[in-house]
mmCIF file of C-alpha atoms and ligand atoms in Angstrom:
data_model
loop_
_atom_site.group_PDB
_atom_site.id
_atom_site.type_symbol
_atom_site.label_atom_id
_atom_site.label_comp_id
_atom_site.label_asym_id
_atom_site.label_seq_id
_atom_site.Cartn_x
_atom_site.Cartn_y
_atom_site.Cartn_z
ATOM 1 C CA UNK A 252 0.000 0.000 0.000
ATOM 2 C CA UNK A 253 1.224 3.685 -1.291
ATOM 3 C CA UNK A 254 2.677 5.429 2.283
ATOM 4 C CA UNK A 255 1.153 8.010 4.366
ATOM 5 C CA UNK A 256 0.976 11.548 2.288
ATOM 6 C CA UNK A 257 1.580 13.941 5.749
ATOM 7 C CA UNK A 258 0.082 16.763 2.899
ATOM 8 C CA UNK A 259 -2.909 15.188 2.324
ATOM 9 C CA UNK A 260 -6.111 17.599 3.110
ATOM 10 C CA UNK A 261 -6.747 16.104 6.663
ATOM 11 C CA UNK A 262 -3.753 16.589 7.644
ATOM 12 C CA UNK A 263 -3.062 20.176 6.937
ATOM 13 C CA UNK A 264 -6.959 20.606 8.700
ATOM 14 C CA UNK A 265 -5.404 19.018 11.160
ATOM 15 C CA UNK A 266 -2.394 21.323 11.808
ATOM 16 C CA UNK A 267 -4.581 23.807 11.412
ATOM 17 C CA UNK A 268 -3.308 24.591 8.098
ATOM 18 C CA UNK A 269 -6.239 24.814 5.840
ATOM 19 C CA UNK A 270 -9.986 25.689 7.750
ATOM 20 C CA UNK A 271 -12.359 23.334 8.959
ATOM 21 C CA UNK A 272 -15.979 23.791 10.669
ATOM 22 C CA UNK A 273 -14.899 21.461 14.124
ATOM 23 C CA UNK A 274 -17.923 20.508 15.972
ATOM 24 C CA UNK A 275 -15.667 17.983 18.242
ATOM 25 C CA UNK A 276 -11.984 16.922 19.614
ATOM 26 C CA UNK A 277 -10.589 14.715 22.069
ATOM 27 C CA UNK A 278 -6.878 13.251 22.734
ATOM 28 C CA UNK A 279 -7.133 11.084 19.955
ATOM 29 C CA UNK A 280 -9.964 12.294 17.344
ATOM 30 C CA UNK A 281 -11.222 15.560 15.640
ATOM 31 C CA UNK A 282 -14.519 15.555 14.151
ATOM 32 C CA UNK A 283 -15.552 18.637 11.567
ATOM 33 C CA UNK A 284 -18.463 19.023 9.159
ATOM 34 C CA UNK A 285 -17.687 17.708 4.877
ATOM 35 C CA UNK A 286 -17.330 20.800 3.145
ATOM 36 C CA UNK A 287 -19.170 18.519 -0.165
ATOM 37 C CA UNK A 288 -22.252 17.372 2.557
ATOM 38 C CA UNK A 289 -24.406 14.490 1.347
ATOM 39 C CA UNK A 290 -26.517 15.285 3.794
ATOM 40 C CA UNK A 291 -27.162 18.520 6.279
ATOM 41 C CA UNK A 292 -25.371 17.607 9.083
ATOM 42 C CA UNK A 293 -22.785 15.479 7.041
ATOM 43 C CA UNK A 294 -19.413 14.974 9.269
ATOM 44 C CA UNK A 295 -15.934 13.657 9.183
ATOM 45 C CA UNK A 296 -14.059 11.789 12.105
ATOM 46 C CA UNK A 297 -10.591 11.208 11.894
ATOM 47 C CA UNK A 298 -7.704 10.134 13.935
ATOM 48 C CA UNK A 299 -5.355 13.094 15.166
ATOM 49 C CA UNK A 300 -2.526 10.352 14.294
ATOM 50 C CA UNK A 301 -1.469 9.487 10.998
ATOM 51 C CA UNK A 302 -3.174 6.447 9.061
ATOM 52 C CA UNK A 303 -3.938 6.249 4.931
ATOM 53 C CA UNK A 304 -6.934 4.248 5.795
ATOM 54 C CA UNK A 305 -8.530 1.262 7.194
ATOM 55 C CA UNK A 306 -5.972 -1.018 6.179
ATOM 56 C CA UNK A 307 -2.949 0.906 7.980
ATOM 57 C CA UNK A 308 -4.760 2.166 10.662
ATOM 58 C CA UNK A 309 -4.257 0.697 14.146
ATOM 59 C CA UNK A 310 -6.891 -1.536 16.481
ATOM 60 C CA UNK A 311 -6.644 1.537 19.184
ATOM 61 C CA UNK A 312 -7.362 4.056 16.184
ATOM 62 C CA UNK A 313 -10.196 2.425 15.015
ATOM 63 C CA UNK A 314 -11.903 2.275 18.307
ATOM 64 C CA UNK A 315 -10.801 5.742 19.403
ATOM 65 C CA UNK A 316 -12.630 6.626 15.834
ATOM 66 C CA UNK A 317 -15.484 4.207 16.343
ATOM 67 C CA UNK A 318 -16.341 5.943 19.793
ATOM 68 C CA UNK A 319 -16.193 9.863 18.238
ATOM 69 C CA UNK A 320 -18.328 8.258 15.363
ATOM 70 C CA UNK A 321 -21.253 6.670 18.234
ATOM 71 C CA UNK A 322 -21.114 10.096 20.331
ATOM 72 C CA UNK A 323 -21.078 12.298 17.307
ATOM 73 C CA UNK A 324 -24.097 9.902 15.243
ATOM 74 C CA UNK A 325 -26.450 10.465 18.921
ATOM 75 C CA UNK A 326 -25.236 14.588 18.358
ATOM 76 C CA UNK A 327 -26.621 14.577 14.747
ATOM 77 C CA UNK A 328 -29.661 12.972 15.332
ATOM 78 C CA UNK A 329 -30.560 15.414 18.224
ATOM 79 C CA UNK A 330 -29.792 18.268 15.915
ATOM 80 C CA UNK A 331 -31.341 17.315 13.128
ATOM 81 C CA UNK A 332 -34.109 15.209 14.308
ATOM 82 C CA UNK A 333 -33.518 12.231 12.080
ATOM 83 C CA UNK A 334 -34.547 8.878 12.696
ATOM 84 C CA UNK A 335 -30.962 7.361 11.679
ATOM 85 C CA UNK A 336 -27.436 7.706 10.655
ATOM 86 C CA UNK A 337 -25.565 6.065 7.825
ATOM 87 C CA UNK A 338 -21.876 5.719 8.210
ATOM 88 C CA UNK A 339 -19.512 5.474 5.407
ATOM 89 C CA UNK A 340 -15.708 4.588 5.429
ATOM 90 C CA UNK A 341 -13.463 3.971 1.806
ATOM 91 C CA UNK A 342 -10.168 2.634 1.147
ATOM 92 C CA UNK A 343 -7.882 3.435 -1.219
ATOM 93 C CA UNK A 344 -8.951 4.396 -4.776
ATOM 94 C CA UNK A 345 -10.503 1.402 -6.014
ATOM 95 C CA UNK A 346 -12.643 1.245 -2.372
ATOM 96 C CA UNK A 347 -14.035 4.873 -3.671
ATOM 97 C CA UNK A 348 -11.320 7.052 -1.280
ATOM 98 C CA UNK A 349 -10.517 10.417 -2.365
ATOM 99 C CA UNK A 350 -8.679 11.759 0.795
ATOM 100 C CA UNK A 351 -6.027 9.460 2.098
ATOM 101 C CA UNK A 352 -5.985 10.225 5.923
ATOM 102 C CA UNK A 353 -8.278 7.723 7.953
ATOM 103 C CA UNK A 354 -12.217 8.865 8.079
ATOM 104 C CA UNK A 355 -15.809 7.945 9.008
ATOM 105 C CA UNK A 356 -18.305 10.080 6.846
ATOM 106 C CA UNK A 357 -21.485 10.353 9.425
ATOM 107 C CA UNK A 358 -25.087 10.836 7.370
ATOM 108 C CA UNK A 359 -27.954 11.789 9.296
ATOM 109 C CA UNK A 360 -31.101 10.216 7.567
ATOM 110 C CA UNK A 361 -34.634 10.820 7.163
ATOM 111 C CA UNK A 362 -37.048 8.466 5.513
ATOM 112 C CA UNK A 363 -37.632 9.100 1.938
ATOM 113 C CA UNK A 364 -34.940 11.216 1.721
ATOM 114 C CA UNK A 365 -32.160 10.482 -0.816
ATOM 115 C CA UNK A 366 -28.513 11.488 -0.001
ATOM 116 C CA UNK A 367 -27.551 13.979 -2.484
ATOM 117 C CA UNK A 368 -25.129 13.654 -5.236
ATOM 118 C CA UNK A 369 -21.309 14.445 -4.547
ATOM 119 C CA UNK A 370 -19.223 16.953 -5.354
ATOM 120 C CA UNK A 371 -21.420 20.278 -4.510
ATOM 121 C CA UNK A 372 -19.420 22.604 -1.773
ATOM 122 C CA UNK A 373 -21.845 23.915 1.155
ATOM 123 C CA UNK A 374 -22.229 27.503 1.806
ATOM 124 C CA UNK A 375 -19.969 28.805 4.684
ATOM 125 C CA UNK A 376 -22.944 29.825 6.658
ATOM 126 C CA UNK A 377 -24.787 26.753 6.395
ATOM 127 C CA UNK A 378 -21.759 25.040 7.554
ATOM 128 C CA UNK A 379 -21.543 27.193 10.277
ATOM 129 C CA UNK A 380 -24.831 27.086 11.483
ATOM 130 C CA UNK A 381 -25.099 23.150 11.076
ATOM 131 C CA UNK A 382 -22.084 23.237 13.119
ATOM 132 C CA UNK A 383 -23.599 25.582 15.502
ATOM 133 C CA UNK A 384 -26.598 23.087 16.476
ATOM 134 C CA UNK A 385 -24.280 19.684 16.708
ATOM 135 C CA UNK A 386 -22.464 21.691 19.154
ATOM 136 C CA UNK A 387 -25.639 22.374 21.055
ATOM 137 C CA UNK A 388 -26.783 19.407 20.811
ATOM 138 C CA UNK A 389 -23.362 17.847 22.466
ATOM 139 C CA UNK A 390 -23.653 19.804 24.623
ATOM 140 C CA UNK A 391 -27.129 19.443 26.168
HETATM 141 P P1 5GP B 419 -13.661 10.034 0.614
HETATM 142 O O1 5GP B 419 -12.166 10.058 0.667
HETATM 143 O O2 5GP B 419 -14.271 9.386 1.823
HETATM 144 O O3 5GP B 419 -14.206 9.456 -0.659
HETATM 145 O O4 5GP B 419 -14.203 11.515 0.572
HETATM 146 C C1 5GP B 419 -13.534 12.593 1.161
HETATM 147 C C2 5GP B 419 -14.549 13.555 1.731
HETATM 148 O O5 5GP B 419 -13.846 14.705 2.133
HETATM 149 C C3 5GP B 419 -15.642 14.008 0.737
HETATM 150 O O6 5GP B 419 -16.917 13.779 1.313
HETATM 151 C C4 5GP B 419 -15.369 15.486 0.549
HETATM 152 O O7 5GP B 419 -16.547 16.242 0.417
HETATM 153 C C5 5GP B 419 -14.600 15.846 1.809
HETATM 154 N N1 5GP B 419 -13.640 16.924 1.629
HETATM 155 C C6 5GP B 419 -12.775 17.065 0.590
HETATM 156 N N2 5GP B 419 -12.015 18.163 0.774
HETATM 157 C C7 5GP B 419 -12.411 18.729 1.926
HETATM 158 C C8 5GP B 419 -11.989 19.901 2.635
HETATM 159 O O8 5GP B 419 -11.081 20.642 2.234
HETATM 160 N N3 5GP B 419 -12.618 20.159 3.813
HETATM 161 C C9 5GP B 419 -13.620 19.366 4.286
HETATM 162 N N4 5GP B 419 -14.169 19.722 5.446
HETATM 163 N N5 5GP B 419 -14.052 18.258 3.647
HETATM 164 C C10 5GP B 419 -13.442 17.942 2.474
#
């Protein structure tokens, strides 16, 4: 497998680089909203530590992930009152990744309600007020 890129787009969000909308960070994860959402509400989860994917990543990465992802999926649905949550993780090109730093995509879902098509970047102030109610929500 091609080696860790340490200029890949997560990690310059990470070192604060390039801007994100962060709704969420502990020790070992940062969560921030997809700048392309699928879905209002869409976020990203990553590791703060350095894995391409899946297939690199460690068993104490995944799970540090795996917890942000549960905590974060409760924090959507609060905020956006849906009734679930898809969760969505690629790896490497063929697997459909674009970004090669570890991440969980979270989707809050409504029935009926298709997730949209790719590749459409989100107005900065619907970002930010997305981002605005998952941090309320965490936080009550
Ligand atoms: P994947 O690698 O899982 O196929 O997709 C990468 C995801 O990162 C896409 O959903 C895309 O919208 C998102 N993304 C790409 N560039 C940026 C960026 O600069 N900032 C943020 N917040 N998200 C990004």
């Amino acid at each position: 497998m091609t080696k860790y890129d340490p200029d890949n787009i997560f990690a310059k969000i990470l070192r604060g680089d390039l801007p994100s909308e962060r709704v969420y960070e502990d020790d070992e994860t940062v969560a921030f909203m997809d700048i392309m959402p699928r879905a209002d509400g869409h976020l990203l989860v990553i590791p703060r530590s350095k894995a391409r994917n899946m297939l690199d990543a460690t068993l104490a990465q995944l799970v540090a992930c795996m917890a942000t992802v549960q905590k974060l999926s409760h924090a959507v649905i609060a905020a956006f009152e849906a009734e679930g949550v898809t969760i969505q993780q690629f790896n490497e090109t063929a697997g459909g990744q674009e970004v090669f730093h570890l991440h969980f995509h979270i989707l809050p879902r409504h029935p009926g309600v298709n997730l949209r098509p790719p590749g459409t970047i989100e107005d900065h102030a619907v970002l930010v007020a997305n981002a605005a109610r998952i941090r309320l929500a965490l936080a009550g």
